mmCIF file of C-alpha atoms and ligand atoms in Angstrom:
data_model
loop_
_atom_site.group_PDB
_atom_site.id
_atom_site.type_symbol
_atom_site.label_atom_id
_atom_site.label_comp_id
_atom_site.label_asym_id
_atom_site.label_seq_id
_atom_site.Cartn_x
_atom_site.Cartn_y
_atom_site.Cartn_z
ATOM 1 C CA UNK F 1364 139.827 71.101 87.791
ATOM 2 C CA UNK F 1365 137.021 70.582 89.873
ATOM 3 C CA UNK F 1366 136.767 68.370 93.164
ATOM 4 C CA UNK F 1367 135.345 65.032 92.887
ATOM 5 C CA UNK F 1368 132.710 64.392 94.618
ATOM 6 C CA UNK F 1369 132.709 61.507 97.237
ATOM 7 C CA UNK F 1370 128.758 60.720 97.510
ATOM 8 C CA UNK F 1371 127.415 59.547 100.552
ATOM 9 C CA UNK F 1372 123.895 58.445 99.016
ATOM 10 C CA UNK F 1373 125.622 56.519 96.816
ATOM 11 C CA UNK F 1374 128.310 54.393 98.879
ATOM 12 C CA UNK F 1375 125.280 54.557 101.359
ATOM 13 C CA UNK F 1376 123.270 52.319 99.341
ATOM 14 C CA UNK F 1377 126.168 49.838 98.253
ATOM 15 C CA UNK F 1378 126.486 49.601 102.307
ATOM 16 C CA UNK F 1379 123.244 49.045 103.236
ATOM 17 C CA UNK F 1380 122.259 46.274 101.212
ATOM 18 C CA UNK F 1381 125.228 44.220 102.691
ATOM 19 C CA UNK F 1382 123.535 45.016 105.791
ATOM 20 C CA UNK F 1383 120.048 44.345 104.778
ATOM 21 C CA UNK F 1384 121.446 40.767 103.063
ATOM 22 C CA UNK F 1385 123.175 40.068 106.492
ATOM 23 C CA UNK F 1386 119.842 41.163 108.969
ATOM 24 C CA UNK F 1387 117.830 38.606 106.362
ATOM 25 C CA UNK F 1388 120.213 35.737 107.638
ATOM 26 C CA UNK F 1389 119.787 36.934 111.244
ATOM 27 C CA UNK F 1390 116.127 36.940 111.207
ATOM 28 C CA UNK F 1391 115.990 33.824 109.176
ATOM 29 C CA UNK F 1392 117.770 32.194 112.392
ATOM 30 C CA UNK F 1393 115.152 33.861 114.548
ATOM 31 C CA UNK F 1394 117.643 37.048 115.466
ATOM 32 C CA UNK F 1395 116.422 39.724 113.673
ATOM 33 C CA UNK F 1396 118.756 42.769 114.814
ATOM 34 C CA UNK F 1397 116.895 45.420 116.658
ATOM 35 C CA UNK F 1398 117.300 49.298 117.467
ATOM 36 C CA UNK F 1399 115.718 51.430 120.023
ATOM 37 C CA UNK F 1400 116.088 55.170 119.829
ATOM 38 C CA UNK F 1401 114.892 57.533 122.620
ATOM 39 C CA UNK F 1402 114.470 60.825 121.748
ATOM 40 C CA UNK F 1403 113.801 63.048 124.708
ATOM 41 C CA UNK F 1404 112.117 66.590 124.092
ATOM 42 C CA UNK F 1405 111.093 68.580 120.562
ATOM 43 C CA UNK F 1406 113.836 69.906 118.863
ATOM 44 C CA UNK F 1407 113.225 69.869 115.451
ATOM 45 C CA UNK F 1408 116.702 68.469 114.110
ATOM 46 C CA UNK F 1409 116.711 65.699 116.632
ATOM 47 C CA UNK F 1410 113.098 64.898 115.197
ATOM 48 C CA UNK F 1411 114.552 64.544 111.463
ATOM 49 C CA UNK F 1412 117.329 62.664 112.432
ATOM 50 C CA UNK F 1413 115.501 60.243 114.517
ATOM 51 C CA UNK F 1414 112.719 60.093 111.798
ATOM 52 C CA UNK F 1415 116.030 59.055 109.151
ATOM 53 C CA UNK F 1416 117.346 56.303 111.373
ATOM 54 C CA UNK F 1417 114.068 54.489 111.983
ATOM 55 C CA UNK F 1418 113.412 54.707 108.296
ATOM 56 C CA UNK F 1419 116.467 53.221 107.899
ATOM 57 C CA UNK F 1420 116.173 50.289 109.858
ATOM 58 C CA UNK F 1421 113.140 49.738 108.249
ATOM 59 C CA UNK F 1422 114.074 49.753 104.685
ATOM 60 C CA UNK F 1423 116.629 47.015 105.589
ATOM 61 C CA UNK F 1424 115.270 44.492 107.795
ATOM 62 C CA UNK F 1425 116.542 45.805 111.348
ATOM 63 C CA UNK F 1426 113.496 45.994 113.869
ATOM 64 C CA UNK F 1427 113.259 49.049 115.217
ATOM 65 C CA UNK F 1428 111.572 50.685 118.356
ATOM 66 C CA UNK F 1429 111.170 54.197 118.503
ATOM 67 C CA UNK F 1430 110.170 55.787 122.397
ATOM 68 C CA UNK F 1431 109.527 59.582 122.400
ATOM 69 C CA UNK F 1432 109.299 61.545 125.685
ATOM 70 C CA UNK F 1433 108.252 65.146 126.870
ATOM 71 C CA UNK F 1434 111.337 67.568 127.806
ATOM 72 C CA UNK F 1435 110.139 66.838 131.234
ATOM 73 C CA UNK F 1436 111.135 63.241 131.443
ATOM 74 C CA UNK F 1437 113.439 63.213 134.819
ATOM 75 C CA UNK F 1438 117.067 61.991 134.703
ATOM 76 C CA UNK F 1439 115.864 58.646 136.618
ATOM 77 C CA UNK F 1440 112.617 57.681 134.711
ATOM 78 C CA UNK F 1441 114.845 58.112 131.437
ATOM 79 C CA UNK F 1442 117.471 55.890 133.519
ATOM 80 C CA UNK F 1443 114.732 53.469 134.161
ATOM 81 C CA UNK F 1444 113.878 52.801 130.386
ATOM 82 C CA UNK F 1445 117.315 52.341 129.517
ATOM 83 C CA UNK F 1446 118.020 49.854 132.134
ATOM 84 C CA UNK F 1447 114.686 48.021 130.856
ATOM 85 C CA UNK F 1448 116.212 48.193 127.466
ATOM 86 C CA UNK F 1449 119.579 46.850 128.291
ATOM 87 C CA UNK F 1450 117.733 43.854 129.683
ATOM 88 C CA UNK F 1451 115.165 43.221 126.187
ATOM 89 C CA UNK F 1452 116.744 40.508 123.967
ATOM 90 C CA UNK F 1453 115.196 41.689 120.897
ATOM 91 C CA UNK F 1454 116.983 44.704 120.997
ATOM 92 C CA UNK F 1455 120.702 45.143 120.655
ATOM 93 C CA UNK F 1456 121.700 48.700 119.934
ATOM 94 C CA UNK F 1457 120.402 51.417 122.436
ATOM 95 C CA UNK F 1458 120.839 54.870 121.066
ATOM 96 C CA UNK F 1459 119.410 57.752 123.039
ATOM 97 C CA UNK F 1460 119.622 61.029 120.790
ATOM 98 C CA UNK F 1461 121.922 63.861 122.068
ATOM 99 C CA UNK F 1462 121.588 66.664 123.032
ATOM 100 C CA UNK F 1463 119.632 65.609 126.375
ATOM 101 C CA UNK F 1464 117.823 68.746 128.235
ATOM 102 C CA UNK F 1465 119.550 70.891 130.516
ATOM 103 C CA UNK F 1466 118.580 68.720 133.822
ATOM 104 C CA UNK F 1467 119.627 65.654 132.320
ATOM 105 C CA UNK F 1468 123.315 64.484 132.854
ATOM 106 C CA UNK F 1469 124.138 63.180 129.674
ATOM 107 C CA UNK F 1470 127.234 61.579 130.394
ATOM 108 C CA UNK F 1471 125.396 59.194 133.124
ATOM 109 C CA UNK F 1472 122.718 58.390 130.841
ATOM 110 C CA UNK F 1473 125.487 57.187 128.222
ATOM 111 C CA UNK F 1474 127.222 55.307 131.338
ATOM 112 C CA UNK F 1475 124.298 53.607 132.020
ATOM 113 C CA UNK F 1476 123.506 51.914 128.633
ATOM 114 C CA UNK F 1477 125.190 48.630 128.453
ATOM 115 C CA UNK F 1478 128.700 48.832 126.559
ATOM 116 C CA UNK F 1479 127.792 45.825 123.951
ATOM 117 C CA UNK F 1480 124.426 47.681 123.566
ATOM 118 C CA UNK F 1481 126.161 50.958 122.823
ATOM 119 C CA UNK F 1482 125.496 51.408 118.971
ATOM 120 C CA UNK F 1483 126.932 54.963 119.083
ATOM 121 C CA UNK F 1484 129.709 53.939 120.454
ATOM 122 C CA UNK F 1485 130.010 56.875 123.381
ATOM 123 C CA UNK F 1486 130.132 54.916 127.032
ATOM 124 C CA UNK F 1487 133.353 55.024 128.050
ATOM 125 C CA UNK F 1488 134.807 51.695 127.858
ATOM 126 C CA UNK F 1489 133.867 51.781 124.539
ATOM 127 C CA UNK F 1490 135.912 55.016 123.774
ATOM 128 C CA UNK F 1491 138.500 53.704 125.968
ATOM 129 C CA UNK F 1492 138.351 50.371 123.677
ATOM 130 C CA UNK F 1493 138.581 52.551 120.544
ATOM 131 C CA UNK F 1494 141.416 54.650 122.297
ATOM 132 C CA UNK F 1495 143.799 51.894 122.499
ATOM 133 C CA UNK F 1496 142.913 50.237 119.218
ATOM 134 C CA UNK F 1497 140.385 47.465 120.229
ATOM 135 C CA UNK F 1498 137.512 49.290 118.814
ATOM 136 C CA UNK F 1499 133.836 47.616 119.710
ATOM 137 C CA UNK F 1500 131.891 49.998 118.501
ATOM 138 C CA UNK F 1501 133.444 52.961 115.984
ATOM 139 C CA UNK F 1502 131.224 56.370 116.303
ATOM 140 C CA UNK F 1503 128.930 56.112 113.658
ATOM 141 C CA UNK F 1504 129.760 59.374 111.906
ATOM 142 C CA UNK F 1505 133.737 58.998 112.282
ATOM 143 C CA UNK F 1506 133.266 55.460 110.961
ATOM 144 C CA UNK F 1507 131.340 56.868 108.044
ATOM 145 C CA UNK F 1508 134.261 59.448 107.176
ATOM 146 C CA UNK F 1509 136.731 56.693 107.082
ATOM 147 C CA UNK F 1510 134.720 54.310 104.726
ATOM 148 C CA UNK F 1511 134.162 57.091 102.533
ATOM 149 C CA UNK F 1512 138.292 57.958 102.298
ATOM 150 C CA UNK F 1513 138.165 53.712 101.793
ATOM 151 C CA UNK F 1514 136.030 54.457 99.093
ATOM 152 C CA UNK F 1515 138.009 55.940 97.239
ATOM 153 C CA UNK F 1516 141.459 54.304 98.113
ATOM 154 C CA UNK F 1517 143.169 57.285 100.003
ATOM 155 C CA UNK F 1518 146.386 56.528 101.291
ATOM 156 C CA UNK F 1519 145.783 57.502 104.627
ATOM 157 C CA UNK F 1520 148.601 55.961 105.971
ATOM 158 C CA UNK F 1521 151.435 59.116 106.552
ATOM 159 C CA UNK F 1522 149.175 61.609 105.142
ATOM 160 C CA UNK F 1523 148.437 64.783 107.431
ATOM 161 C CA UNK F 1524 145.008 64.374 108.486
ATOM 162 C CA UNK F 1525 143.623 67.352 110.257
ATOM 163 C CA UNK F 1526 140.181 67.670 112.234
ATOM 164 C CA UNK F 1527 138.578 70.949 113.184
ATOM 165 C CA UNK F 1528 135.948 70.147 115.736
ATOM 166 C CA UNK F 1529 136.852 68.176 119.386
ATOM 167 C CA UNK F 1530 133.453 66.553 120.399
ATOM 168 C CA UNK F 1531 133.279 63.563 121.773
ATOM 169 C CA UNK F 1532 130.595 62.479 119.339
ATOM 170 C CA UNK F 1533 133.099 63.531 115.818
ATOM 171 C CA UNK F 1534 136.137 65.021 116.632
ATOM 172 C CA UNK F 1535 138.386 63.364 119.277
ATOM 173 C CA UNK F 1536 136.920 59.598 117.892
ATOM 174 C CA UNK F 1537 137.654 60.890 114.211
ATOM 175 C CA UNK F 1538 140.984 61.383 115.241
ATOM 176 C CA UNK F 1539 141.334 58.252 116.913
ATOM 177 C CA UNK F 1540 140.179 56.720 113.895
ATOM 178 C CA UNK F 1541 142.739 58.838 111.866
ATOM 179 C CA UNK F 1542 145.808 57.671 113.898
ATOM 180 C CA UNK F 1543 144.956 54.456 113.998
ATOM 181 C CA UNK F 1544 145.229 54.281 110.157
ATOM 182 C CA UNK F 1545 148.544 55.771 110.248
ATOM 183 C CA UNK F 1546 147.765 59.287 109.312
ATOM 184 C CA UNK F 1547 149.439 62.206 111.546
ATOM 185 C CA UNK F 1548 146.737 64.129 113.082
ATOM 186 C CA UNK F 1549 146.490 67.561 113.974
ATOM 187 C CA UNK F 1550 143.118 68.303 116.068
ATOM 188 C CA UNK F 1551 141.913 72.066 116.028
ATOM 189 C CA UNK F 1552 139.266 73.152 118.215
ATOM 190 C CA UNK F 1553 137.037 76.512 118.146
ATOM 191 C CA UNK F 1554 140.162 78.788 120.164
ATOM 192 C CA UNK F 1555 142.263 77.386 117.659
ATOM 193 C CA UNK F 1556 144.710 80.369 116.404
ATOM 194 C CA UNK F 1557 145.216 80.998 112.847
ATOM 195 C CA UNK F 1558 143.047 77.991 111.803
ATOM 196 C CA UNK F 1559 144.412 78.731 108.153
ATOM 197 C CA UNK F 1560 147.629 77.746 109.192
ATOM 198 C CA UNK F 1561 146.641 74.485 109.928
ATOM 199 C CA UNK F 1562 144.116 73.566 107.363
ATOM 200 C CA UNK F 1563 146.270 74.616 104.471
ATOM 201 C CA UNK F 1564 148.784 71.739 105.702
ATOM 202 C CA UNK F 1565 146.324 69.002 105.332
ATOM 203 C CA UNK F 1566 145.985 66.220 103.141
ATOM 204 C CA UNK F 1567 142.586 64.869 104.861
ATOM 205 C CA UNK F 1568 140.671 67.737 106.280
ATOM 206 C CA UNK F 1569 137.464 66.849 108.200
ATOM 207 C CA UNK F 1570 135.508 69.728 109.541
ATOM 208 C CA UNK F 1571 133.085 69.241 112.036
ATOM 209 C CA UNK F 1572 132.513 72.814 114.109
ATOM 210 C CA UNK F 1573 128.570 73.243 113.620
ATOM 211 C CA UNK F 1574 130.198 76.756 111.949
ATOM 212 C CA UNK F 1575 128.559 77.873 108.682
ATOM 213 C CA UNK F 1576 131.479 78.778 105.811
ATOM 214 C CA UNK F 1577 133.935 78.234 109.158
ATOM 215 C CA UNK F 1578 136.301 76.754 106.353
ATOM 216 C CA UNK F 1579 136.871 79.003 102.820
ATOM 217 C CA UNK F 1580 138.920 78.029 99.654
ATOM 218 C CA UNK F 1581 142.176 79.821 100.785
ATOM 219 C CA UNK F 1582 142.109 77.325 103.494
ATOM 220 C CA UNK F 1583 142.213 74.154 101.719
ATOM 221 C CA UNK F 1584 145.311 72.490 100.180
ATOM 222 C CA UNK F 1585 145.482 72.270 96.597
ATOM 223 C CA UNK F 1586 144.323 68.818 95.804
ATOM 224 C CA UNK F 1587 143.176 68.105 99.437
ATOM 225 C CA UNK F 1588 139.946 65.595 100.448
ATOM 226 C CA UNK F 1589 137.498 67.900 102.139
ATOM 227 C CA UNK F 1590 135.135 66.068 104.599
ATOM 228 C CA UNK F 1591 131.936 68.433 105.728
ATOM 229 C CA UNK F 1592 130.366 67.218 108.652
ATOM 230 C CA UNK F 1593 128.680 70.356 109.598
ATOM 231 C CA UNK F 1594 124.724 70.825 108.958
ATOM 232 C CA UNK F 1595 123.385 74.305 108.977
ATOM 233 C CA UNK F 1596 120.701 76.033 107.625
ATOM 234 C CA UNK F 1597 121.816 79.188 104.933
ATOM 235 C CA UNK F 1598 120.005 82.516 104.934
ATOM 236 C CA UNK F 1599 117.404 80.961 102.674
ATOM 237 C CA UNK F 1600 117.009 78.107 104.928
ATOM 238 C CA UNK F 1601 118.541 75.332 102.677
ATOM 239 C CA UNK F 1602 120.621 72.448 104.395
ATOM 240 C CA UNK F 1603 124.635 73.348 104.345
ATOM 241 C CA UNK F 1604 128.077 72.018 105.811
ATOM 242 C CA UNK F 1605 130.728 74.153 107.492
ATOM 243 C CA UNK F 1606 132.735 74.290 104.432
ATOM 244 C CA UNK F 1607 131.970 76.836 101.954
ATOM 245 C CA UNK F 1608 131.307 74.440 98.880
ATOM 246 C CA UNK F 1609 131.404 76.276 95.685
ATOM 247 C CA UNK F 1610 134.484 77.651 96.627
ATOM 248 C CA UNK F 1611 136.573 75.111 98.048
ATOM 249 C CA UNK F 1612 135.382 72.374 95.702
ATOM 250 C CA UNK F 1613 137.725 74.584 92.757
ATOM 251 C CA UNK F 1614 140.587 73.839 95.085
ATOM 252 C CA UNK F 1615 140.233 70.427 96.864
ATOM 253 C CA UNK F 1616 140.712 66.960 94.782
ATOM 254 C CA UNK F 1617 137.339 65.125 96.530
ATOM 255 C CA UNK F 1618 134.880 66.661 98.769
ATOM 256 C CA UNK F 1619 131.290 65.598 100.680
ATOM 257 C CA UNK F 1620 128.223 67.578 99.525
ATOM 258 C CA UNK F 1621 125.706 68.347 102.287
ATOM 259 C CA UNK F 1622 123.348 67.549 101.824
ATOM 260 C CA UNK F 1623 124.157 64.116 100.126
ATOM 261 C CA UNK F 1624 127.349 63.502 101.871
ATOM 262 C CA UNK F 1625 128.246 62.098 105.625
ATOM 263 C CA UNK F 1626 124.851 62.452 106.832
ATOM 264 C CA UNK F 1627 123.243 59.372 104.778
ATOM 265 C CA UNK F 1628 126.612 57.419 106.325
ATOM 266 C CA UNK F 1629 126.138 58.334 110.184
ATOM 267 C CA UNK F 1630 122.447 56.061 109.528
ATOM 268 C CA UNK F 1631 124.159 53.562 107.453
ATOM 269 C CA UNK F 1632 126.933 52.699 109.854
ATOM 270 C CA UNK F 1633 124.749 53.058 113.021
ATOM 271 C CA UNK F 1634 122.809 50.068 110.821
ATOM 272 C CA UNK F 1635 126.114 48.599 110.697
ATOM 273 C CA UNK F 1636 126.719 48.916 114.128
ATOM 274 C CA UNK F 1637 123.368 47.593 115.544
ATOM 275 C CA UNK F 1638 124.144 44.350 112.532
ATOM 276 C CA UNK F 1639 127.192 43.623 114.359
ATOM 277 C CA UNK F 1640 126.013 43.969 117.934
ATOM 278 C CA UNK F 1641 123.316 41.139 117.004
ATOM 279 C CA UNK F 1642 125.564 38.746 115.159
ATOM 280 C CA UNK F 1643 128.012 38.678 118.296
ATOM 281 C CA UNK F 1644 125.125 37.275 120.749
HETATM 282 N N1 GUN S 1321 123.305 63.883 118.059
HETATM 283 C C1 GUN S 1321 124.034 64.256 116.973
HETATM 284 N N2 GUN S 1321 124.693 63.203 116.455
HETATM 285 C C2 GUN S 1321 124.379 62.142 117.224
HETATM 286 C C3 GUN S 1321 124.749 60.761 117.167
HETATM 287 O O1 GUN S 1321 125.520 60.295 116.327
HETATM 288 N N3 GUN S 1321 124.192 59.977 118.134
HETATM 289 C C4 GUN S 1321 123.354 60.462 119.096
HETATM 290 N N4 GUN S 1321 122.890 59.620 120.009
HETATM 291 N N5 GUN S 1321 123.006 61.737 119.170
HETATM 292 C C5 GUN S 1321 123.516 62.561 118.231
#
C-alpha cells in the first residue's frame, strides 16, 4: 500500500490562520508582530525563500521589513543594522538569511542578534535553552517536522527516530527536538558508514543532507514516516527532496512531498515564532 502523504500546504494553512487570528488581537492592542529579514548578497534560493517568508507575513497580519544588501556589505555595517534592529520596538523577530558570504562570520552575526529577537532560534543561548529542555525559540524547520508527526498522532515517544544531516540549522536541533519527545535518536552525518544500516532501523526518519536520492527504498523501514527536508533541483530542473519519492513512498507508511511538504512549515512556524516573540513583550 502506498505511503500517506503528510501535506505541509495543508496543515500549513490550518496553522497559519491561528496565527493570523492571534496577530489581529495583537495589532488590535496596538502590537502588531513584526519581522525583519536581511538578506545579504544574490543567490537565487536565498531570494525565493526570502520572497516566501515576507509573503507570508503579509498574508497574515505580521508586519514585515525586508532589507537587501550587496555581497559587499562588511561584517560590521551588517553588525550595525542588526544592533539598530534589536533596539526597534516594532519589530520582534530578526532573521538574517544564511548562508552569509565568505568574509562574513556567521556565527558572530547570529551572536549579535538579541536572544528574545532570535526567530530562528540559532544564538546560542537559545540552542543552549533548547538543549536542556527550556526551549525559547524551536528552529523553525525542526519545529515544523515535529508538528507535522503531531499531525498525525505518531507515537514518538520510544520510537527510533533517526536524522541524517548534523547542521546546526536541522539536524542537531531536530534531534534535540526528537529526544525531548522521548524518541531514541540516532544522528548520521555525511561520513556516516553504511547509512543503510541505520535508516532501515528507523521508525521516524528525517533526512536533511542537501543530497539528491541520498536516501532509496531499500533504505526505509517497512511502514516507516519519511520526513524530506532536502530541496534540490532534478536533471530537468524541477524542485526535489533528498529522498527518492516514487520509490520509497511504496515502502514507508507517511511521507513529505517536496515540493508541498516541510518547506511551506519552516514559513509557517517562523510566523509562529515571530507571534510568540510579540505576545511575550
Ligand atoms: N537558510 C536556510 N534555512 C534557513 C533558516 O531557517 N533560517 C535562516 N536564517 N537561513 C536559512
Amino acid at each position: 500500500m502506498p505511503a500517506k502523504i503528510i501535506d505541509g500546504n495543508q496543515l500549513s494553512r490550518q496553522l497559519r490562520g491561528e496565527v493570523a487570528r492571534r496577530a489581529a488581537a495583537l495589532t488590535a492592542e496596538g502590537r502588531q508582530p513584526g519581522l525583519a529579514v536581511i538578506l545579504v548578497g544574490d543567490s537565487q534560493a536565498s531570494q525565493v525563500y526570502v520572497r516566501n517568508k515576507i509573503k507570508a507575513c503579509e498574508e497574515n497580519g505580521i508586519y514585515s521589513v525586508f532589507e537587501k544588501y550587496e555581497a559587499s556589505l562588511s561584517e560590521a555595517e551588517l553588525l550595525a543594522r542588526v544592533e539598530a534592529l534589536n533596539h526597534d520596538p516594532k519589530i520582534h523577530g530578526i532573521l538574517v538569511q544564511l548562508p552569509l558570504p565568505a568574509h562574513i562570520d556567521a556565527n558572530k552575526v547570529i551572536e549579535a542578534i538579541a536572544a528574545e529577537k532570535d526567530v530562528d532560534g540559532f544564538h546560542i543561548s537559545n540552542a543552549g535553552l533548547l538543549m536542556t529542555g527550556q526551549p525559547l525559540f524551536r528552529p523553525c524547520t525542526p519545529y515544523g517536522v515535529m508538528k507535522m508527526l503531531e499531525s498525525i498522532d505518531y507515537p514518538v515517544r520510544g520510537a527510533h527516530a533517526v536524522v541524517v544531516g548534523a547542521s546546526n540549522i536541522v539536524g542537531k536541533p531536530q534531534a534535540m527536538l526528537l529526544l525531548q519527545a522521548g524518541a531514541t535518536v540516532t544522528i548520521c552525518n555525511s561520513k556516516t558508514r553504511d547509512l543503510g544500516l541505520h535508516t532501515r532501523a528507523a521508525d521516524i526518519l528525517v533526512v536533511a543532507t542537501g543530497k539528491r536520492n541520498i536516501v532509496t527504498a531499500d533504505m526505509v523501514k517497512p511502514g516507516a514516516v519519511v520526513i524530506d527536508v532536502g530541496m534540490n533541483r532534478d536533471d530537468a530542473g524541477k524542485l526535489c527532496g533528498d529522498v527518492d519519492y516514487a520509490g520509497a513512498s511504496e515502502v514507508a507508511g507517511w511521507i513529505t512531498p517536496v515540493p508541498g511538504g516541510v518547506g511551506p512549515m519552516t514559513i509557517t512556524m517562523l510566523l509562529v515564532n515571530t507571534l510568540e516573540a510579540a505576545e511575550r513583550t
